[in-house]
mmCIF file of C-alpha atoms in Angstrom:
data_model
loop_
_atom_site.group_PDB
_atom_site.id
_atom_site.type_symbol
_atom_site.label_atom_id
_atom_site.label_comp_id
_atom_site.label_asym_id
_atom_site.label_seq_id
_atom_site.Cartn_x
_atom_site.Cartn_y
_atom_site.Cartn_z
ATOM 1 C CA UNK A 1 142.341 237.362 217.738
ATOM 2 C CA UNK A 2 140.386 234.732 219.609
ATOM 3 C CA UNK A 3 140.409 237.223 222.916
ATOM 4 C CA UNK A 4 138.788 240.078 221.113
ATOM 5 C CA UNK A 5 136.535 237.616 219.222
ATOM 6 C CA UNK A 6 135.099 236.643 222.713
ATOM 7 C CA UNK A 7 134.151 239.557 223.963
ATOM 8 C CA UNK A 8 131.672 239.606 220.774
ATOM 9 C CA UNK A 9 130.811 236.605 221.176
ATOM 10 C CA UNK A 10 130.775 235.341 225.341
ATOM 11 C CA UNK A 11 129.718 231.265 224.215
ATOM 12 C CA UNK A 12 132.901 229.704 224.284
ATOM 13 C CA UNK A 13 131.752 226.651 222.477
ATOM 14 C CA UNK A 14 129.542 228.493 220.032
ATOM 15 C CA UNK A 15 132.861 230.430 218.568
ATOM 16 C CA UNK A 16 135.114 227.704 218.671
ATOM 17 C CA UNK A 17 132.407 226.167 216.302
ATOM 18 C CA UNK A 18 132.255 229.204 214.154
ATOM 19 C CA UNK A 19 136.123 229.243 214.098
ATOM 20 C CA UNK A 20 136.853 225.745 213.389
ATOM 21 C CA UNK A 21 133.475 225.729 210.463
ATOM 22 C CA UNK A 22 135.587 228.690 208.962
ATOM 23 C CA UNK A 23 139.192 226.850 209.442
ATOM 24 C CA UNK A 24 137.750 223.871 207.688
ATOM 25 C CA UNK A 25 135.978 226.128 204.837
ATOM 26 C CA UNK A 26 139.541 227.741 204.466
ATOM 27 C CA UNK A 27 141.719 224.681 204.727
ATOM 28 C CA UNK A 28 139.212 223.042 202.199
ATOM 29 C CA UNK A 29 139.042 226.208 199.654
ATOM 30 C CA UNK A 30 143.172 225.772 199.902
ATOM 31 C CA UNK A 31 143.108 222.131 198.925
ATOM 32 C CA UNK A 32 141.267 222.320 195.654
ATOM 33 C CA UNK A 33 144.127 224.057 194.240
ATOM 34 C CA UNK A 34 146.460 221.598 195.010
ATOM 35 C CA UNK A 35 144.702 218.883 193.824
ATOM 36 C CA UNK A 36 144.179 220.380 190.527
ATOM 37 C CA UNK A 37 148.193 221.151 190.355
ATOM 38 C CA UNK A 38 149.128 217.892 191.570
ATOM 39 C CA UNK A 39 146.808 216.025 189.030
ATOM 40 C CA UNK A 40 148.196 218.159 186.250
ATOM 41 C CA UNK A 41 151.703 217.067 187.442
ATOM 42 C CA UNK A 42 150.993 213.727 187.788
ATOM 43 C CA UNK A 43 149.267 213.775 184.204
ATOM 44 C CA UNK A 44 152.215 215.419 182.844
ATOM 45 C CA UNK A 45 154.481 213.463 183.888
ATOM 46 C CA UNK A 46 153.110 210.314 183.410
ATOM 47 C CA UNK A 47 152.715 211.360 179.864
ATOM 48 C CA UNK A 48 156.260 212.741 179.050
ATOM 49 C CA UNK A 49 157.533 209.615 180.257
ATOM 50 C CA UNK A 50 154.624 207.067 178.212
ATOM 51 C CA UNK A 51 153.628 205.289 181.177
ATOM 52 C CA UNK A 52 150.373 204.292 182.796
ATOM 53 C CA UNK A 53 149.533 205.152 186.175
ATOM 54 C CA UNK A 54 149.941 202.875 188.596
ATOM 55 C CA UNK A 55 146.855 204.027 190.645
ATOM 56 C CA UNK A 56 143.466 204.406 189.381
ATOM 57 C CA UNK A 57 141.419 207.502 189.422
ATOM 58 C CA UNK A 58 139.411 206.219 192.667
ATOM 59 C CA UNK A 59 142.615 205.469 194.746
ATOM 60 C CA UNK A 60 144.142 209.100 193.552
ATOM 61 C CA UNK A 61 140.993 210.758 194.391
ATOM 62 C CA UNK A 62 140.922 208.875 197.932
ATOM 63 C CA UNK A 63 144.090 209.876 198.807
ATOM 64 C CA UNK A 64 143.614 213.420 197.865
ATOM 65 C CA UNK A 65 140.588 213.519 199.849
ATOM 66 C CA UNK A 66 142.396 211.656 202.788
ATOM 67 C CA UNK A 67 144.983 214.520 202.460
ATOM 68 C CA UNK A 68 142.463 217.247 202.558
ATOM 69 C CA UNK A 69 141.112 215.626 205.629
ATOM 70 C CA UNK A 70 144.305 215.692 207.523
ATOM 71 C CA UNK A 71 144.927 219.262 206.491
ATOM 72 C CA UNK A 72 141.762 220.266 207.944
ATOM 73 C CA UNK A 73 142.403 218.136 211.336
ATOM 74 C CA UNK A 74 145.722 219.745 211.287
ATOM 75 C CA UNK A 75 144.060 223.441 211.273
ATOM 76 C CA UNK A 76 141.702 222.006 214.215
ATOM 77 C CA UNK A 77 144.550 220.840 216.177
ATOM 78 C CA UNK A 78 146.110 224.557 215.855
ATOM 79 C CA UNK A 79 143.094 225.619 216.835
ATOM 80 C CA UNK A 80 142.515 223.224 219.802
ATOM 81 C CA UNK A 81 145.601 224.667 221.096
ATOM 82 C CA UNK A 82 145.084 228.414 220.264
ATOM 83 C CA UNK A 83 142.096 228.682 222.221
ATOM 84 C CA UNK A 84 143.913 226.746 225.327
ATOM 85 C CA UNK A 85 147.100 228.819 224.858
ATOM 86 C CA UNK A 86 145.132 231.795 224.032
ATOM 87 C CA UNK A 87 148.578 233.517 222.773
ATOM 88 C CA UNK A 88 149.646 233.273 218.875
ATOM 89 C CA UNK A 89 153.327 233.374 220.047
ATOM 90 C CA UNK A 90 152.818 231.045 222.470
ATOM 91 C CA UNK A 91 151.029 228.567 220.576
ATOM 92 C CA UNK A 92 153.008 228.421 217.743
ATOM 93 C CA UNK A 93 156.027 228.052 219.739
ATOM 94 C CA UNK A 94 154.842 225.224 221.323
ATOM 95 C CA UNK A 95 153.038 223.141 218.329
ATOM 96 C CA UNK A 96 156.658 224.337 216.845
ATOM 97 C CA UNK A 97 158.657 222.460 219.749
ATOM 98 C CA UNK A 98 156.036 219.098 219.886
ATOM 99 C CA UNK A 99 156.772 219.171 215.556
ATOM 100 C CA UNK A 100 160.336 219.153 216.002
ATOM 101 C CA UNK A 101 160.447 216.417 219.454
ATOM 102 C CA UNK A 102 158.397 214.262 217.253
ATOM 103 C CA UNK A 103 160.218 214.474 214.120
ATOM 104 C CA UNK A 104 163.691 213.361 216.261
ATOM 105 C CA UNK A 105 161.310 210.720 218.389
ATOM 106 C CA UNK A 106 159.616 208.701 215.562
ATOM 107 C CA UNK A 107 162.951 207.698 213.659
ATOM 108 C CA UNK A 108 164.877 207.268 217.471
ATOM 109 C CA UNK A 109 162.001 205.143 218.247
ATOM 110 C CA UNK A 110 161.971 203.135 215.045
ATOM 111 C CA UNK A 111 165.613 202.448 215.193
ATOM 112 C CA UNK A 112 165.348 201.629 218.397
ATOM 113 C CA UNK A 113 162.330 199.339 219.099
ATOM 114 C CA UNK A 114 161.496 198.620 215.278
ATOM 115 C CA UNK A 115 158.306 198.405 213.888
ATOM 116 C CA UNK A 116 155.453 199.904 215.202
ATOM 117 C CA UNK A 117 155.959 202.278 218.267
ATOM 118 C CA UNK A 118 153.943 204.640 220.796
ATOM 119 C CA UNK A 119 155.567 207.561 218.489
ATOM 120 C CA UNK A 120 154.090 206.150 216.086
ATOM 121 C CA UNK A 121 150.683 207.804 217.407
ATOM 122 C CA UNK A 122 151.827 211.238 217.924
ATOM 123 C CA UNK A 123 149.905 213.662 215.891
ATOM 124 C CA UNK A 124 152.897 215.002 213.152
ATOM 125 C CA UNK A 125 153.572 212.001 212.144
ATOM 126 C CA UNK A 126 150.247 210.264 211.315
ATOM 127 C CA UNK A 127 149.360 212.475 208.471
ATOM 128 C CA UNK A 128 151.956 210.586 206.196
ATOM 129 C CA UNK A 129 149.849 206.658 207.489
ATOM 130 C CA UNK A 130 146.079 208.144 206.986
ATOM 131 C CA UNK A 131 146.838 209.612 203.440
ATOM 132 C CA UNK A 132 149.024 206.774 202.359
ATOM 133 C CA UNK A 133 146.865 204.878 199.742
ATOM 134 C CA UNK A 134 146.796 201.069 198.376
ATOM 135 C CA UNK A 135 149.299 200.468 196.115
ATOM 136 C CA UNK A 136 151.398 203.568 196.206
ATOM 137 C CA UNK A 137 154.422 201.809 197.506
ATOM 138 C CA UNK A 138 154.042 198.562 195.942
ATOM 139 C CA UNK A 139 156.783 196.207 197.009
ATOM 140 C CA UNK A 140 157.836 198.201 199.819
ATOM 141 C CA UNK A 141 158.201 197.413 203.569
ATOM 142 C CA UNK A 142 156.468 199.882 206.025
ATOM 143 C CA UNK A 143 156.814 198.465 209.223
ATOM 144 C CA UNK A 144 156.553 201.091 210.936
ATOM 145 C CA UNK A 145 153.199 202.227 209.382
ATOM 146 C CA UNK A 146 150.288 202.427 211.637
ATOM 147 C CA UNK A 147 147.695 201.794 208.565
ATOM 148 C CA UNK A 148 145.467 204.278 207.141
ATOM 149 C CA UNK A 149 142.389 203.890 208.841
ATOM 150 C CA UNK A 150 144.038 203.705 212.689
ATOM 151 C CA UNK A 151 145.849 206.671 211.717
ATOM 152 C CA UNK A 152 143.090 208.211 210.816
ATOM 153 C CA UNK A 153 141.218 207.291 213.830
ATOM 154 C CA UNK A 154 144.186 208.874 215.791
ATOM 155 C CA UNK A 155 144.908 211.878 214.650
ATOM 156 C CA UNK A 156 140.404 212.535 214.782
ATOM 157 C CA UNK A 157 141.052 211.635 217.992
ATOM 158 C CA UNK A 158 143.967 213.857 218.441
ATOM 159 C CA UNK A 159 141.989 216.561 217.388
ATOM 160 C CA UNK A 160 139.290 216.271 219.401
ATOM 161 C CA UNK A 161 140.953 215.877 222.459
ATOM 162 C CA UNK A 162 143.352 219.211 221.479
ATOM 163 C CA UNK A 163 139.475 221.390 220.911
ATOM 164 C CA UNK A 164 138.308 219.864 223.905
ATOM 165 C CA UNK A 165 141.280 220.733 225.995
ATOM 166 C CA UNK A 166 140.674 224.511 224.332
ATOM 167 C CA UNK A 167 137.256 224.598 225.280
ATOM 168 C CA UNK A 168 137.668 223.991 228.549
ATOM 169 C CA UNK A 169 140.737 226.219 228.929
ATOM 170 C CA UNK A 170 139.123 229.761 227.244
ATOM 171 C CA UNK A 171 137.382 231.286 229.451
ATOM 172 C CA UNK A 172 136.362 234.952 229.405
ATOM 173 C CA UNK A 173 138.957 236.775 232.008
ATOM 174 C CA UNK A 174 136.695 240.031 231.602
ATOM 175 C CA UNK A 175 133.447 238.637 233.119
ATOM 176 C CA UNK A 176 133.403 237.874 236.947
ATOM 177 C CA UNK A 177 132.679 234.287 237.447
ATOM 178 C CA UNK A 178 130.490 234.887 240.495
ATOM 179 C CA UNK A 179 129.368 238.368 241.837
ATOM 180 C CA UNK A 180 129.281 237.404 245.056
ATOM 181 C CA UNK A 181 127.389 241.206 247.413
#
């Protein structure tokens, strides 16, 4: 846990960089998989049914690696809010409650307002606009898409607000801040 961690290690901002380096290592080592089943997939079925892919090998790759990428952000956002929760239960609970407010807001919002919203930059929901590649929806209307690249942007930003909330939250409670005579 990240409470016994800390008493090895007292640098708050040295283990939250050893703990998100072996997050992304993990979250990355989980992806390759994935990739290689989905391409398989993909391959399979676009042979079985004797058509040509519709996206080249550059734009799959792209969004693969754009997928990884929010994966790993993802991880660092749970992490963000482990170390300012510092409680498992706790934190899941609540990245658990935001998931399921923001999967009710978006569409309420979208319905409402139309187009492009402030839901639209909640973290959940940007994964689906930063992997979304060129092409993949040809001759559809996504209004309410905040593009790739801004949603990108977003959720980094997301991110690194959520590890530098943590940061600043964990603190070692078994240390005396001041020793005062």
């Amino acid at each position: 846990s990240i409470a016994l961690n800390a008493l090895v290690q007292p640098s708050r901002i040295r283990l939250l960089g050893v703990k998100a380096a072996a997050l992304t290592i993990t979250v990355l080592a989980a992806c390759l998989p994935l990739v290689i089943v989905r391409a398989g997939i993909l391959a399979f079925a676009a042979a079985a049914q004797d058509v040509g892919g519709t996206l080249g090998m550059a734009d799959l790759a792209g969004i693969w690696l754009r997928g990884a990428g929010s994966l790993v952000l993802f991880g660092l956002i749970g992490l963000g809010v482990g170390f300012a929760v510092r409680s498992p239960v706790a934190s899941l609970t609540m990245i658990f409650t935001v998931l399921l407010v923001e999967s009710s807001l978006r569409p309420i919002a979208a319905l409402i307002a139309g187009g492009v919203t402030p839901a639209n930059y909640l973290p959940f929901g940007l994964s689906a606009d930063a992997v979304r590649g060129p092409g993949l929806f040809s001759g559809m209307s996504f209004d309410s898409s905040v593009g790739t690249l801004a949603a990108g942007i977003v959720l980094a930003a997301w991110t690194g607000a959520l590890l530098f909330l943590g940061a600043r939250r964990f603190v070692r409670d078994d240390i005396p801040v001041s020793t005062s005579g």
